[in-house]
Coordinates of N, CA and C in Angstrom, one line a residue:
M1075 N 27.4 109.0 129.4 CA 28.3 108.9 128.3 C 27.5 109.0 127.0
K1076 N 28.1 109.7 126.1 CA 27.4 109.9 124.8 C 27.5 108.6 124.0
G1077 N 26.4 108.4 123.2 CA 26.3 107.2 122.4 C 27.4 106.9 121.5
Y1078 N 27.9 107.9 120.8 CA 29.0 107.7 119.8 C 30.3 107.3 120.5
I1079 N 30.5 107.7 121.7 CA 31.7 107.3 122.5 C 31.6 105.8 122.8
E1080 N 30.4 105.4 123.3 CA 30.2 104.0 123.6 C 30.4 103.1 122.4
E1081 N 29.9 103.6 121.2 CA 30.0 102.8 120.0 C 31.5 102.7 119.6
R1082 N 32.2 103.9 119.7 CA 33.6 103.9 119.3 C 34.4 102.9 120.2
A1083 N 34.1 102.9 121.5 CA 34.8 102.0 122.4 C 34.6 100.6 122.0
V1084 N 33.4 100.2 121.7 CA 33.1 98.8 121.3 C 33.8 98.5 120.0
E1085 N 33.7 99.4 119.0 CA 34.3 99.2 117.7 C 35.8 99.0 117.8
I1086 N 36.4 99.9 118.6 CA 37.9 99.8 118.9 C 38.2 98.5 119.5
A1087 N 37.5 98.1 120.5 CA 37.7 96.8 121.2 C 37.6 95.6 120.2
K1088 N 36.6 95.6 119.4 CA 36.4 94.5 118.4 C 37.6 94.5 117.4
Y1089 N 38.0 95.7 117.0 CA 39.1 95.8 116.1 C 40.4 95.2 116.7
I1090 N 40.7 95.6 117.9 CA 41.9 95.1 118.6 C 41.9 93.6 118.7
I1091 N 40.8 93.1 119.1 CA 40.6 91.6 119.3 C 40.8 90.9 118.0
E1092 N 40.2 91.4 116.9 CA 40.2 90.7 115.6 C 41.6 90.8 115.0
T1093 N 42.3 91.9 115.2 CA 43.6 92.1 114.5 C 44.8 92.0 115.3
N1094 N 44.6 91.9 116.6 CA 45.8 91.9 117.6 C 46.7 93.1 117.4
T1095 N 46.1 94.2 117.1 CA 47.0 95.4 116.9 C 47.3 96.1 118.3
T1096 N 48.3 97.0 118.2 CA 48.7 97.7 119.4 C 47.8 99.0 119.5
V1097 N 47.9 99.6 120.7 CA 47.1 100.8 120.9 C 47.5 101.9 119.9
R1098 N 48.8 102.0 119.6 CA 49.3 103.0 118.6 C 48.7 102.7 117.2
E1099 N 48.8 101.5 116.8 CA 48.3 101.2 115.4 C 46.8 101.4 115.4
T1100 N 46.1 101.1 116.4 CA 44.6 101.3 116.4 C 44.3 102.7 116.4
A1101 N 45.0 103.5 117.1 CA 44.8 105.0 117.1 C 44.9 105.6 115.8
K1102 N 45.9 105.1 115.0 CA 46.1 105.6 113.6 C 44.9 105.2 112.7
I1103 N 44.4 104.0 112.9 CA 43.3 103.5 112.1 C 42.0 104.3 112.4
F1104 N 41.8 104.6 113.6 CA 40.5 105.3 114.0 C 40.6 106.8 114.0
G1105 N 41.8 107.3 113.8 CA 42.0 108.7 113.8 C 41.8 109.4 115.1
V1106 N 42.2 108.7 116.2 CA 42.1 109.3 117.5 C 43.5 109.1 118.2
S1107 N 43.7 109.7 119.4 CA 45.0 109.6 120.1 C 45.1 108.3 120.8
K1108 N 46.4 108.0 121.1 CA 46.6 106.7 121.9 C 45.9 106.8 123.2
S1109 N 45.9 108.0 123.8 CA 45.2 108.2 125.1 C 43.7 107.9 125.0
T1110 N 43.1 108.3 123.9 CA 41.7 108.0 123.7 C 41.4 106.5 123.6
V1111 N 42.2 105.8 122.8 CA 42.1 104.4 122.6 C 42.2 103.7 124.0
H1112 N 43.2 104.1 124.7 CA 43.5 103.4 126.0 C 42.4 103.7 127.0
K1113 N 41.9 104.9 127.0 CA 40.8 105.3 127.9 C 39.5 104.5 127.5
D1114 N 39.2 104.4 126.2 CA 38.1 103.7 125.8 C 38.1 102.3 126.2
V1115 N 39.2 101.6 126.0 CA 39.2 100.2 126.3 C 39.5 99.8 127.8
T1116 N 40.1 100.7 128.6 CA 40.4 100.4 129.9 C 39.4 101.0 130.9
E1117 N 38.8 102.1 130.6 CA 37.9 102.7 131.6 C 36.4 102.7 131.1
R1118 N 36.2 103.0 129.9 CA 34.8 103.1 129.4 C 34.2 101.7 129.1
L1119 N 35.0 100.8 128.4 CA 34.5 99.6 128.0 C 34.0 98.6 129.1
P1120 N 34.7 98.6 130.2 CA 34.3 97.7 131.3 C 32.9 98.0 131.8
K1121 N 32.5 99.3 131.7 CA 31.1 99.7 132.1 C 30.1 99.4 131.1
I1122 N 30.5 99.3 129.8 CA 29.6 99.0 128.7 C 29.5 97.5 128.5
N1123 N 30.6 96.8 128.4 CA 30.6 95.4 128.0 C 31.8 94.7 128.7
P1124 N 31.6 94.3 130.0 CA 32.7 93.7 130.7 C 33.4 92.5 130.1
A1125 N 32.6 91.7 129.4 CA 33.2 90.5 128.8 C 34.2 90.9 127.6
L1126 N 33.7 91.8 126.8 CA 34.6 92.4 125.7 C 35.8 93.0 126.3
A1127 N 35.7 93.8 127.4 CA 36.8 94.4 128.0 C 37.8 93.4 128.5
K1128 N 37.4 92.3 129.0 CA 38.3 91.3 129.4 C 39.1 90.7 128.3
E1129 N 38.5 90.5 127.1 CA 39.2 90.0 125.9 C 40.2 91.0 125.4
V1130 N 39.8 92.3 125.4 CA 40.8 93.3 125.0 C 42.0 93.4 125.9
K1131 N 41.7 93.2 127.2 CA 42.8 93.3 128.2 C 43.8 92.2 127.9
Q1132 N 43.3 91.0 127.5 CA 44.3 89.9 127.2 C 45.2 90.3 126.1
V1133 N 44.6 90.9 125.0 CA 45.4 91.3 123.8 C 46.4 92.4 124.2
L1134 N 45.9 93.4 124.9 CA 46.8 94.5 125.3 C 47.9 94.0 126.2
D1135 N 47.6 93.1 127.1 CA 48.7 92.5 128.0 C 49.7 91.8 127.2
K1136 N 49.2 91.0 126.2 CA 50.2 90.3 125.4 C 51.0 91.3 124.6
N1137 N 50.4 92.3 124.0 CA 51.2 93.3 123.3 C 52.2 94.0 124.2
K1138 N 51.8 94.3 125.4 CA 52.7 95.0 126.4 C 53.9 94.1 126.7
S1139 N 53.6 92.8 126.8 CA 54.7 91.9 127.2 C 55.7 91.7 126.0
E1140 N 55.3 92.0 124.8 CA 56.1 91.8 123.6 C 56.7 93.1 123.1
R1141 N 56.4 94.2 123.7 CA 56.8 95.5 123.2 C 58.3 95.7 123.1
H1142 N 59.0 95.1 124.1 CA 60.5 95.2 124.1 C 61.1 94.5 122.9
L1143 N 60.4 93.5 122.4 CA 60.9 92.8 121.2 C 60.7 93.7 119.9
R1144 N 59.5 94.3 119.9 CA 59.2 95.2 118.7 C 60.2 96.3 118.7
G1145 N 60.5 96.9 119.9 CA 61.4 98.0 120.0 C 62.8 97.6 119.5
G1146 N 63.2 96.4 119.9 CA 64.5 95.9 119.5 C 64.6 95.7 118.0
M1147 N 63.5 95.2 117.4 CA 63.5 95.0 115.9 C 63.5 96.3 115.2
A1148 N 62.8 97.3 115.7 CA 62.8 98.6 115.1 C 64.2 99.2 115.1
T1149 N 64.9 99.1 116.2 CA 66.3 99.6 116.3 C 67.2 98.9 115.4
K1150 N 67.0 97.6 115.3 CA 67.9 96.7 114.4 C 67.7 97.2 112.9
M1151 N 66.4 97.4 112.5 CA 66.1 97.9 111.2 C 66.7 99.3 110.9
K1152 N 66.6 100.1 111.9 CA 67.1 101.5 111.8 C 68.6 101.5 111.4
Y1153 N 69.4 100.7 112.2 CA 70.8 100.6 112.0 C 71.2 99.9 110.7
K1154 N 70.3 98.9 110.3 CA 70.5 98.2 109.1 C 70.4 99.1 107.9
Q1155 N 69.4 100.0 108.0 CA 69.1 101.0 106.9 C 70.3 102.0 106.8
K1156 N 70.8 102.4 108.0 CA 71.9 103.3 108.0 C 73.1 102.7 107.3
K1157 N 73.4 101.4 107.6 CA 74.5 100.7 107.1 C 74.4 100.6 105.6
I1158 N 73.2 100.3 105.1 CA 73.0 100.2 103.7 C 73.2 101.5 103.0
G1159 N 72.7 102.6 103.6 CA 72.9 103.9 103.1 C 74.3 104.4 103.0
T1160 N 75.2 103.9 103.9 CA 76.6 104.4 103.8 C 77.4 103.5 102.9
E1161 N 77.0 102.3 102.5 CA 77.7 101.5 101.6 C 77.6 101.9 100.2
E1162 N 76.5 102.6 99.9 CA 76.3 103.0 98.5 C 77.1 104.1 98.0

């Protein structure tokens, strides 16, 4: 594995742990795809730093368990915006 890929995987992992961000948000920050972020932290990181990989997995599992709530809030905001737009 190339050095910059290993460095990116570690950087991404530390960022996710510090900020509790989702894979999608992290991908935007680092300018890579969601697939790249996911592969970095689930496949590459355990080979590089197993302890860090375990911490990231905990954050990702928490985010995964809450995603239905975020989706519901996004839908609620969408329809709230539509309602405001039609009242004007």
